[in-house]
Short mmCIF file of C-alpha atoms (C1' of nucleotides) in Angstrom, two decimals:
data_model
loop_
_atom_site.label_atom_id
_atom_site.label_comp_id
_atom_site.label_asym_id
_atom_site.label_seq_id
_atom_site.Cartn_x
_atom_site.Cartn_y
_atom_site.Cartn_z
CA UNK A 1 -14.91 0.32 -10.13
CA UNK A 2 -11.20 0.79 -10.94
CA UNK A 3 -9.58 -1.95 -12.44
CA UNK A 4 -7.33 -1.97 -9.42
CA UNK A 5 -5.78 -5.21 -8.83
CA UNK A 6 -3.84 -5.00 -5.56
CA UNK A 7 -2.81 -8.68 -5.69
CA UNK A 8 0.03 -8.42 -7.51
CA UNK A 9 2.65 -10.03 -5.68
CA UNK A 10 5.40 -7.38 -5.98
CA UNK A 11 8.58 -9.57 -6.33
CA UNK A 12 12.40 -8.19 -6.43
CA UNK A 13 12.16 -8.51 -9.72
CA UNK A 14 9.59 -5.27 -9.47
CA UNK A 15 11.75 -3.29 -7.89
CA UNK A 16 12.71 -0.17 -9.75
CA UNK A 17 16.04 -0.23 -10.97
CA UNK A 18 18.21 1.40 -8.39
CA UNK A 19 19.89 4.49 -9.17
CA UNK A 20 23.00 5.11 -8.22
CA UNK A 21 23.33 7.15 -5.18
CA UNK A 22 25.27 10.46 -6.44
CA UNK A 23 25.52 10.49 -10.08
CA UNK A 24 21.93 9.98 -10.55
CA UNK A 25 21.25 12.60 -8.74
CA UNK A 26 22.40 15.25 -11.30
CA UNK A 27 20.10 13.48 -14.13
CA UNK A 28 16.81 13.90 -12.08
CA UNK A 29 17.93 17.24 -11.18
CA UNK A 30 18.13 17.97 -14.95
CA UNK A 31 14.86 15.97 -16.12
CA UNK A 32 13.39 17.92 -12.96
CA UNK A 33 14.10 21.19 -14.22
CA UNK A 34 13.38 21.08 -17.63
CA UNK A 35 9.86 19.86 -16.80
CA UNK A 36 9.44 22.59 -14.49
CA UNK A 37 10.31 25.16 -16.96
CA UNK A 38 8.10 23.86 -19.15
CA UNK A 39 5.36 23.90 -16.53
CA UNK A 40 5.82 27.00 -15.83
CA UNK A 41 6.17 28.45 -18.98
CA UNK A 42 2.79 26.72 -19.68
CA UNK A 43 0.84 27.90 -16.86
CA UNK A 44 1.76 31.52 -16.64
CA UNK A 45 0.78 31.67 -20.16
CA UNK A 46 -2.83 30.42 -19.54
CA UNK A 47 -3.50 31.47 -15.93
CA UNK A 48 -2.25 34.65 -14.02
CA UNK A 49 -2.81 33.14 -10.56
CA UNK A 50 -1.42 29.91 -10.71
CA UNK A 51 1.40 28.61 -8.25
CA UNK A 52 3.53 26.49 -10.16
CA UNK A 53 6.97 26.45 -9.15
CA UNK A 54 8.06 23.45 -7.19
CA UNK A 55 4.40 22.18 -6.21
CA UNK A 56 3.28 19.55 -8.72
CA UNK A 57 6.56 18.33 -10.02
CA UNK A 58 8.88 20.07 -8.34
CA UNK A 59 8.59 18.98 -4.85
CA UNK A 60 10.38 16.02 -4.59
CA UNK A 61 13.95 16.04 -5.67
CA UNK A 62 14.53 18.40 -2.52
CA UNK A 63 16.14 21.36 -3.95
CA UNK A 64 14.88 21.31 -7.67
CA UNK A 65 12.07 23.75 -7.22
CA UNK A 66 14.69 26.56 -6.64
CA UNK A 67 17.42 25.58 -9.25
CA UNK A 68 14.71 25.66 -11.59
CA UNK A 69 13.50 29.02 -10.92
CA UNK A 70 17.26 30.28 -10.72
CA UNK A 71 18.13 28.67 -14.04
CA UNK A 72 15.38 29.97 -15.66
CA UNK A 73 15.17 32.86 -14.02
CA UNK A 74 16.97 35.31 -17.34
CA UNK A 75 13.61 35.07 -19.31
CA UNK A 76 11.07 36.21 -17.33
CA UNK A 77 9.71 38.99 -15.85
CA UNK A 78 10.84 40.60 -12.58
CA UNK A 79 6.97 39.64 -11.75
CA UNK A 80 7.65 35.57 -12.39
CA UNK A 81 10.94 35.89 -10.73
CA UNK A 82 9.51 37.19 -7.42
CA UNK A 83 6.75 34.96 -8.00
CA UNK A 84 9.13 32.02 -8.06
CA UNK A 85 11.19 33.04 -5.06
CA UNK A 86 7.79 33.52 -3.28
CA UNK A 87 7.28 29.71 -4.33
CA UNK A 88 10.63 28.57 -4.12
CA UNK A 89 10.38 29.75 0.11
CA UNK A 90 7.65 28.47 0.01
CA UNK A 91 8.28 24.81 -1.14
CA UNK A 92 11.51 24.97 1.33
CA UNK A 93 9.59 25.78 3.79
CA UNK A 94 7.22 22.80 3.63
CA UNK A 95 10.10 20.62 2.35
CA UNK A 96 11.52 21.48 5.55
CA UNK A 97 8.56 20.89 7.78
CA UNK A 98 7.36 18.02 5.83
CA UNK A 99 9.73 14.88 6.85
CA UNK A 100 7.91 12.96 4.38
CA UNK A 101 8.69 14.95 1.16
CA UNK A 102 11.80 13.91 1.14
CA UNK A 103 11.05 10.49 1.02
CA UNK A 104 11.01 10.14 -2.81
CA UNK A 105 14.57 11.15 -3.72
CA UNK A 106 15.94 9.15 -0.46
CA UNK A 107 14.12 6.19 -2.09
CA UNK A 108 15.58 6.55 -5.63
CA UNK A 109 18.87 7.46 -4.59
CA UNK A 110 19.16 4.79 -2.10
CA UNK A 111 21.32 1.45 -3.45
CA UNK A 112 19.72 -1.39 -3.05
CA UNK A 113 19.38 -2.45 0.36
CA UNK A 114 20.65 -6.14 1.16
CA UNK A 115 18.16 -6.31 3.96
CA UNK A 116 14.82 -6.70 2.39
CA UNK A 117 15.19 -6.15 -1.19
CA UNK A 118 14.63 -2.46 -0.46
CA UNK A 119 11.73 -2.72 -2.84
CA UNK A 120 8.35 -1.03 -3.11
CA UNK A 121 8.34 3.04 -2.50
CA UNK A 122 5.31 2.40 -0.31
CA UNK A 123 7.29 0.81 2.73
CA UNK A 124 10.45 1.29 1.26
CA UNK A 125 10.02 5.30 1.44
CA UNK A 126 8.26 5.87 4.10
CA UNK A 127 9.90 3.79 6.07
CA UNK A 128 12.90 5.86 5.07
CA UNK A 129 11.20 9.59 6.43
CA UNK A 130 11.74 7.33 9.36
CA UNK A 131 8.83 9.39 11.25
CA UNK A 132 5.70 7.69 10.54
CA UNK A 133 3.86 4.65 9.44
CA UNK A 134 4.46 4.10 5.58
CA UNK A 135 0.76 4.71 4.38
CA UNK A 136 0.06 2.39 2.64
CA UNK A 137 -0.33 1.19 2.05
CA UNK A 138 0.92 1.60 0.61
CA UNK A 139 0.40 1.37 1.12
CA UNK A 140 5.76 0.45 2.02
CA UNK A 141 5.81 -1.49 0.42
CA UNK A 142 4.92 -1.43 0.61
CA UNK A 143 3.53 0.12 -0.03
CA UNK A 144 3.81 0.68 -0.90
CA UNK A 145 1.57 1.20 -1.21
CA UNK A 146 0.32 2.37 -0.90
CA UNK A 147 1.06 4.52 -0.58
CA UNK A 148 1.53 7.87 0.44
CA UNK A 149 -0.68 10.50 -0.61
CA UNK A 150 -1.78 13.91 -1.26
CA UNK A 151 -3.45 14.58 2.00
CA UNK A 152 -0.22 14.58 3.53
CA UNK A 153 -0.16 17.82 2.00
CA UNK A 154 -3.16 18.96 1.47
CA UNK A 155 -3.18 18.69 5.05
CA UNK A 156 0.07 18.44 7.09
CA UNK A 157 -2.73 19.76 6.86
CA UNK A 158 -3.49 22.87 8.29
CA UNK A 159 -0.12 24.24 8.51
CA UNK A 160 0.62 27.16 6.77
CA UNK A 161 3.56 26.27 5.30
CA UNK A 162 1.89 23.77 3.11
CA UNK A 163 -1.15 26.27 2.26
CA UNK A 164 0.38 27.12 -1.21
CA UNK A 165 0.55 23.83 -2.35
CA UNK A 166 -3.07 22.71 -1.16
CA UNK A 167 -4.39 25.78 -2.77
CA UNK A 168 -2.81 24.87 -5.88
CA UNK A 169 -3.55 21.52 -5.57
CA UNK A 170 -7.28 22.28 -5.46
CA UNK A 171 -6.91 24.61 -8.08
CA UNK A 172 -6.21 21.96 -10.53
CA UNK A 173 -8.36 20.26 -9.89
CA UNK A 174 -11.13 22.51 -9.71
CA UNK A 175 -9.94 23.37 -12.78
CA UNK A 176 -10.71 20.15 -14.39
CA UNK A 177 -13.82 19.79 -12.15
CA UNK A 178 -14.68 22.88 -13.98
CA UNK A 179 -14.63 21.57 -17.24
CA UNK A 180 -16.87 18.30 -16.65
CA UNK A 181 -13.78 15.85 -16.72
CA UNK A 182 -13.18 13.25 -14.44
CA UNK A 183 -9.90 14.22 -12.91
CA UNK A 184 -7.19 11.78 -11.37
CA UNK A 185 -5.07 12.59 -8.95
CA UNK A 186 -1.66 11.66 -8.37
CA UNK A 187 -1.10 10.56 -4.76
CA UNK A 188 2.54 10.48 -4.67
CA UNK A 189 4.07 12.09 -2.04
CA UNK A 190 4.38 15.56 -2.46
CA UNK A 191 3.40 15.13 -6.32
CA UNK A 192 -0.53 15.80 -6.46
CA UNK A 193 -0.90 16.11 -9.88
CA UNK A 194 -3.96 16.27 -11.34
CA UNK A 195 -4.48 15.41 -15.13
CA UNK A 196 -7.84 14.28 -16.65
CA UNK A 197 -6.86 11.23 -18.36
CA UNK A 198 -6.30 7.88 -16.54
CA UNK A 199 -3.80 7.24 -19.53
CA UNK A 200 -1.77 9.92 -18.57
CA UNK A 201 -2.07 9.52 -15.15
CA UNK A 202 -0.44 6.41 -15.44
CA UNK A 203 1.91 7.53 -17.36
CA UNK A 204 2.81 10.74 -15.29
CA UNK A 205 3.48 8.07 -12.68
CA UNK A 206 5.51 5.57 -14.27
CA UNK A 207 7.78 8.34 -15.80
CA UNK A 208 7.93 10.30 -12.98
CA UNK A 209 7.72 8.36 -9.96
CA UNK A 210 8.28 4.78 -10.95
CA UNK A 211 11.17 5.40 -12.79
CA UNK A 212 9.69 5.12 -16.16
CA UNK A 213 10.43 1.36 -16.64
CA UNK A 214 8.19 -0.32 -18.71
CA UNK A 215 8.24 -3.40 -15.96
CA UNK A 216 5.53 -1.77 -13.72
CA UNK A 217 2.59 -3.38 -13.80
CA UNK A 218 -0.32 -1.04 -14.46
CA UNK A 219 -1.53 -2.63 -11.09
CA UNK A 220 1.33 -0.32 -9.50
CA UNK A 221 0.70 2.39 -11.14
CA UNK A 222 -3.36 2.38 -10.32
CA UNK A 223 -1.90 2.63 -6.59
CA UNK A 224 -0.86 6.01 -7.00
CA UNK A 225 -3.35 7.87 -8.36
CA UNK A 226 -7.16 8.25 -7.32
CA UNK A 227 -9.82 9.46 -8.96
CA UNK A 228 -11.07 12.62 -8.17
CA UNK A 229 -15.03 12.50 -8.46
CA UNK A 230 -17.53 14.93 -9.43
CA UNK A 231 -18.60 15.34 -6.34
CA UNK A 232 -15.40 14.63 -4.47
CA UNK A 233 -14.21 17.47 -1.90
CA UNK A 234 -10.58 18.18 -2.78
CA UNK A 235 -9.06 16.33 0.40
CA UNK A 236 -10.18 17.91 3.40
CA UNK A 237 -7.66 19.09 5.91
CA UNK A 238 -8.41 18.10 8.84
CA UNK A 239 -7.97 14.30 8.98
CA UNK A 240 -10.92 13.14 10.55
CA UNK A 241 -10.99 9.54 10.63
CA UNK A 242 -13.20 8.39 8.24
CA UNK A 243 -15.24 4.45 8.20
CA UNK A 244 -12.96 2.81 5.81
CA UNK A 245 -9.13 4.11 7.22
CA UNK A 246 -9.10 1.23 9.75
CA UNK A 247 -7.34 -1.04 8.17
CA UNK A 248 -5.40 1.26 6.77
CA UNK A 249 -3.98 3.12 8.80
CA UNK A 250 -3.88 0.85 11.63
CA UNK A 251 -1.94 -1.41 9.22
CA UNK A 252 0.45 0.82 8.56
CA UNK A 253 1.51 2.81 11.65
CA UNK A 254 3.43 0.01 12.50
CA UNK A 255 5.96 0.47 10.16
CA UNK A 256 7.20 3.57 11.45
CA UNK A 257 4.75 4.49 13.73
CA UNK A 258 6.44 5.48 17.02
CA UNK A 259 5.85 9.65 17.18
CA UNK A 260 2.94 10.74 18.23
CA UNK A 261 1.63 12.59 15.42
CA UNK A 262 2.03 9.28 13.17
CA UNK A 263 -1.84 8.08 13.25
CA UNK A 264 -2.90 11.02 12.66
CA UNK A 265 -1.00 11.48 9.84
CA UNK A 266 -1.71 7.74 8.99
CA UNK A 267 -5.26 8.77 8.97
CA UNK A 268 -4.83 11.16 6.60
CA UNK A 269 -3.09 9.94 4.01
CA UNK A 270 -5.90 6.98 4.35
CA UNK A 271 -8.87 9.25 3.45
CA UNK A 272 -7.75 9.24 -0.36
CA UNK A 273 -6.76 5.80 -0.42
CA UNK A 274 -9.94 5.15 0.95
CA UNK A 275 -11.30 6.09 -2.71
CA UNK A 276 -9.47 3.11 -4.54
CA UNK A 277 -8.27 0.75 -1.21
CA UNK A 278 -12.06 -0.46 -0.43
CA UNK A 279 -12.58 -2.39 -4.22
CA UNK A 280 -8.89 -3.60 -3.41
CA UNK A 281 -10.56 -5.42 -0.10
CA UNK A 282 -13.68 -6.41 -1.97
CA UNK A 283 -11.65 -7.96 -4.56
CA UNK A 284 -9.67 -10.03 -2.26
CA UNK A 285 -12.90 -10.96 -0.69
CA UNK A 286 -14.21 -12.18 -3.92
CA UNK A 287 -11.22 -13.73 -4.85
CA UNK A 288 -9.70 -15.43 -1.66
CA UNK A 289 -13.06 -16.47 -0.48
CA UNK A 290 -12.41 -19.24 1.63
CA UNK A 291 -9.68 -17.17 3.65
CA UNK A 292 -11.68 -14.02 4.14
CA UNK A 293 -15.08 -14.43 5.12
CA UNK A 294 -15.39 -12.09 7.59
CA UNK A 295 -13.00 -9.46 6.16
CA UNK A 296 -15.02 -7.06 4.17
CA UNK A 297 -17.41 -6.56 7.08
CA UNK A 298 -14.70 -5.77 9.64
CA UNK A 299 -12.78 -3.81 7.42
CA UNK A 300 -15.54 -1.41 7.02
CA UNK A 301 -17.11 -0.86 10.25
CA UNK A 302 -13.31 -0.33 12.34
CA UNK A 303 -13.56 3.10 12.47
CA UNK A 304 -10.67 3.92 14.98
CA UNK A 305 -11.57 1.61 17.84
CA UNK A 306 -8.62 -1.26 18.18
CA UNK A 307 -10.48 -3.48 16.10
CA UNK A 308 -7.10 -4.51 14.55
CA UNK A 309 -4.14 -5.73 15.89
CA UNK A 310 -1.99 -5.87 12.76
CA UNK A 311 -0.26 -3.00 13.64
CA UNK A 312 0.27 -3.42 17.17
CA UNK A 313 3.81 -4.14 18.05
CA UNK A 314 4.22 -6.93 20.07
CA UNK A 315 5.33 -5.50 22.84
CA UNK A 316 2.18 -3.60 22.82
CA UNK A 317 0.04 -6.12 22.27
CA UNK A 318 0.36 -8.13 24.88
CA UNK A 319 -1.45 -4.79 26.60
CA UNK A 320 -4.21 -5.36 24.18
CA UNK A 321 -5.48 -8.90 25.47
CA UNK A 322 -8.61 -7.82 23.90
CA UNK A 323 -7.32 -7.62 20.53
CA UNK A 324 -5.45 -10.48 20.52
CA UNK A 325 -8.69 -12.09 21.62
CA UNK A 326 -10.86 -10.60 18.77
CA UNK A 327 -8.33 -11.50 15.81
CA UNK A 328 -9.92 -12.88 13.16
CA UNK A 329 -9.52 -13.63 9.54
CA UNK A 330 -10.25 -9.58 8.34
CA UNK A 331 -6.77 -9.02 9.99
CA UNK A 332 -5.10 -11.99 8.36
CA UNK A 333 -6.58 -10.39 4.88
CA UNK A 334 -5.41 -6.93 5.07
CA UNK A 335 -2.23 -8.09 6.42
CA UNK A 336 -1.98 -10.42 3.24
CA UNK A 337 -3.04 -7.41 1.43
CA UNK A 338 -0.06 -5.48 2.86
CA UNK A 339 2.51 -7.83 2.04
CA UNK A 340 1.90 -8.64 -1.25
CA UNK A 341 1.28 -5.10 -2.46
CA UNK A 342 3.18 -2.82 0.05
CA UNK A 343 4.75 -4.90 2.23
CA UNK A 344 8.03 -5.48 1.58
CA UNK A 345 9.42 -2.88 3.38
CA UNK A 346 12.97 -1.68 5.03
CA UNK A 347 12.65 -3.66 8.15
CA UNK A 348 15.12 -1.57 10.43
CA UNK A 349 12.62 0.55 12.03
CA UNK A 350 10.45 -2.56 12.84
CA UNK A 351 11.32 -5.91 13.90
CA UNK A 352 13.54 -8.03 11.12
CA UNK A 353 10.44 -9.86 9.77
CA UNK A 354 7.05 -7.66 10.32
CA UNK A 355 4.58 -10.29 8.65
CA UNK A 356 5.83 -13.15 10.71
CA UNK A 357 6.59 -11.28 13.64
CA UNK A 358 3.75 -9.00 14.41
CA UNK A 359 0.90 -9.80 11.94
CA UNK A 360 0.42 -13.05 12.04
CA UNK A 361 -1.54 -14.90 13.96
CA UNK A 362 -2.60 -18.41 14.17
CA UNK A 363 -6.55 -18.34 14.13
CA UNK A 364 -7.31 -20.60 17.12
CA UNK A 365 -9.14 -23.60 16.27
CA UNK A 366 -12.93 -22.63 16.36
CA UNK A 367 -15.95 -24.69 17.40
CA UNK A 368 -17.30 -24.95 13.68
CA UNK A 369 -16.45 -29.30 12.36
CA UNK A 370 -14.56 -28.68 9.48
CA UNK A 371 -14.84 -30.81 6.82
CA UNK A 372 -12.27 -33.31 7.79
CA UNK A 373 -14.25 -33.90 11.06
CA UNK A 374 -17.59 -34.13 8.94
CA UNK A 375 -16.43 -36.21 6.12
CA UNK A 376 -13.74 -38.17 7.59
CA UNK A 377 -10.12 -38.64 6.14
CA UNK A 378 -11.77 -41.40 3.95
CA UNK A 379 -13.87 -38.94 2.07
CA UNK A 380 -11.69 -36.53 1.45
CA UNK A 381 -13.35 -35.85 -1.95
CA UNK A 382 -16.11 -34.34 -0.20
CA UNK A 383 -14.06 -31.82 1.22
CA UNK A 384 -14.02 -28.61 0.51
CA UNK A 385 -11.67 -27.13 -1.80
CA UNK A 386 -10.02 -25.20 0.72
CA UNK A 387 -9.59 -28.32 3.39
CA UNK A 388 -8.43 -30.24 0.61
CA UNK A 389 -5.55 -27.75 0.28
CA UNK A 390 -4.89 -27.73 3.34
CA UNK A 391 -6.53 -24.07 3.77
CA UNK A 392 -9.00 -22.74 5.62
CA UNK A 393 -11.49 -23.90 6.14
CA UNK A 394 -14.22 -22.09 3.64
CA UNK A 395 -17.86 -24.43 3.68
CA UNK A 396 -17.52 -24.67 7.25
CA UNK A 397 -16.19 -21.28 8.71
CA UNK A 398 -16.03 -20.14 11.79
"C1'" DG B 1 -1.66 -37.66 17.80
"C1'" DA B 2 -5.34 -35.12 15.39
"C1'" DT B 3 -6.68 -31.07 13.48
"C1'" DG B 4 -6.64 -26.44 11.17
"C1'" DC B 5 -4.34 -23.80 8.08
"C1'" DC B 6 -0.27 -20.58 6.70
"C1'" DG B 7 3.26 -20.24 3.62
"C1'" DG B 8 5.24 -21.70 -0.19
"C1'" DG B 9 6.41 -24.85 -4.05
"C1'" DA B 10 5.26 -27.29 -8.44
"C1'" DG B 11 3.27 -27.24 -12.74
"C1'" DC C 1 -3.96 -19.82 -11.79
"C1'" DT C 2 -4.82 -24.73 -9.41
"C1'" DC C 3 -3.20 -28.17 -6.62
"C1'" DC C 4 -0.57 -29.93 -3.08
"C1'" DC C 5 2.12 -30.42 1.13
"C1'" DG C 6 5.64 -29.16 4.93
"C1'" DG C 7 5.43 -27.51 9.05
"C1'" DC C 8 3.58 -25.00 12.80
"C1'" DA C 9 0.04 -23.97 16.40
"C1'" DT C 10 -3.53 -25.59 18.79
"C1'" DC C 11 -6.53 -28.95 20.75
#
DNA sequence: GATGCCGGGAG
DNA sequence: CTCCCGGCATC
């Protein structure tokens, strides 16, 4: 299993420096472009057929992709050039049609927000796009997580727009399918990269999407890449809801969710999370025991019913009676889940406090004697650890 | 009022 | 991390 440790409270003092809205802008143009070139100049030495321009790096600072190819354009062949202008419509195109590609820059050139710390690129930037649930996960914060991912393009899926950078996308990493290396995949939005060293992987991501400061925990960083298995099927594009999105994605529409197309595209960035979110669960099973018991169990078998309510807005749920009526613990967990790795989003396009105001609920009091009721007040040493804390209830669950 | 436990603080 | 408790919801 990944050593992914999605605990990690992601505090204001994690959030990536913020750049300053206009002048910054010019230096990630630059860093942009020189990479690119370099790219570029890399892969049409090696390959003949390879799409470069714009799709792995290029994608995100909106109008890099095209600078780059213009700047550059005085050494290369009339072939490259048409090549890149090929690309460069290409990328514009699907920058155009994607809302969420443009999350990244918004995020980094956003000041600080006063409202909620304006933190993690999960729920910060997706949040942002303003069209859909952050991830996940991200993720939004959260989150961030979560966090966005390459199905979003491998699949916004299915259009044609985005067909150049899914076939590139699986290119690479057939490529180093081909050559009998695991492969990692970068699931920023819009990034995809695929590398076949977990070391650089990481650092691909903290340079490149977390800003390069050396104050990421390599917990972050673990969020935005997945593994890309032997066996794995480069991200399929039509976003079939798979077992393990439930809590995913029905944890994160709410952020943003209020088009239609958002849980479907909530779906699909899930499937790749799906790959690294499940050991997340397990390990908050393992390691919040007495708050989860039920969680793993639920989290795996929703598979698109309303089994959770943590998305629901309020106003919705109060249609849901049967939801409300079913929550249990699992939703409590992935909620917690959210928060502390994702959560702390941009709370405009929600209600001012989403974890208080449309996540949490108070289990009812169930049947099962809890340990005060067995034991008495008197022996409070027999308690377990978790009544003694005042927490739930864990040798006597419900 | 008693109980269960979330959220958060202290160390 | 462990340990504890304020405060809230529910009974």
């Amino acid at each position: 299993m990944a050593a992914v440790q999605p605990r990690g409270r992601l505090s204001p003092a994690d959030t990536r420096p913020a750049r300053g809205p206009e002048d910054d802008e010019g230096l990630i143009y630059m860093q942009c472009c020189g990479q690119e070139d370099v790219e570029l100049r890399d892969s049409q030495r090696g390959a003949s057929v390879y799409l470069p321009a714009g799709s792995s790096e290029g994608a995100w600072p909106s109008a890099a992709p095209l600078t780059c190819a213009g700047s550059s354009n005085s050494f290369r062949s009339p072939e490259s050039v048409e090549m890149d202008e090929i690309m460069a419509a290409m990328v514009l195109t699907s920058l155009s049609c994607s809302p969420r590609v443009h999350s990244p820059p918004q995020k980094d050139l956003l000041p600080a927000s006063s409202s909620s710390g304006d933190m993690e690129c999960g729920g910060g930037e997706l949040s942002d796009s303003g069209s859909s649930g952050y991830w996940s996960w991200d993720h939004g914060s959260a989150s961030p997580a979560p966090s966005p991912s390459v199905t979003e393009m491998d699949g916004s899926l299915g259009q044609p727009p985005d067909e150049g950078l899914h076939m590139e996308l699986d290119y690479e990493a057939r490529r180093y399918k081909g050559s009998g290396k695991g492969a990692y995949r970068c699931l920023w939005p819009s990034c995809g990269k695929v590398l076949n060293s977990r070391v650089g992987m990481k650092r691909h991501i903290q340079l490149h999407h977390l800003g390069g400061g050396s104050e990421h925990s390599q917990r972050e960083e673990d969020f935005y890449y997945a593994e890309i298995s032997s066996e794995e099927e480069p991200a399929p594009p039509s976003p079939a809801p798979t077992l393990s999105i439930g809590p995913w994605a029905s944890c994160s529409s709410p952020l943003g969710a209020s088009t239609p197309g958002t849980l479907a595209s909530a779906s699909a960035f899930s499937t790749p999370l799906s790959q690294s979110a499940p050991s997340s669960v397990w390990q908050i099973h393992t390691e919040h025991l007495y708050q989860a018991c039920a969680a793993p169990i639920q989290v795996t078998v929703s598979s698109g019913s309303s089994t959770s309510c943590c998305w629901n807005p309020p106003s919705e749920a109060q249609h849901k009676p049967q939801v409300l009526a079913s929550r249990s613990r699992s939703v409590s967990v992935g909620e917690q889940w959210l928060q502390r790795n994702s959560a702390p989003t941009r709370s405009q396009t929600i209600s001012a406090s989403p974890s208080r105001n449309h996540c949490t609920f108070r289990k009812g009091r169930g049947e099962a004697k809890k340990c005060r009721k067995v034991y008495g007040v008197e022996r409070r040493d027999q308690w377990c650890t978790a009544c003694r804390w005042k927490k739930a209830c864990q040798r006597f669950p419900d």
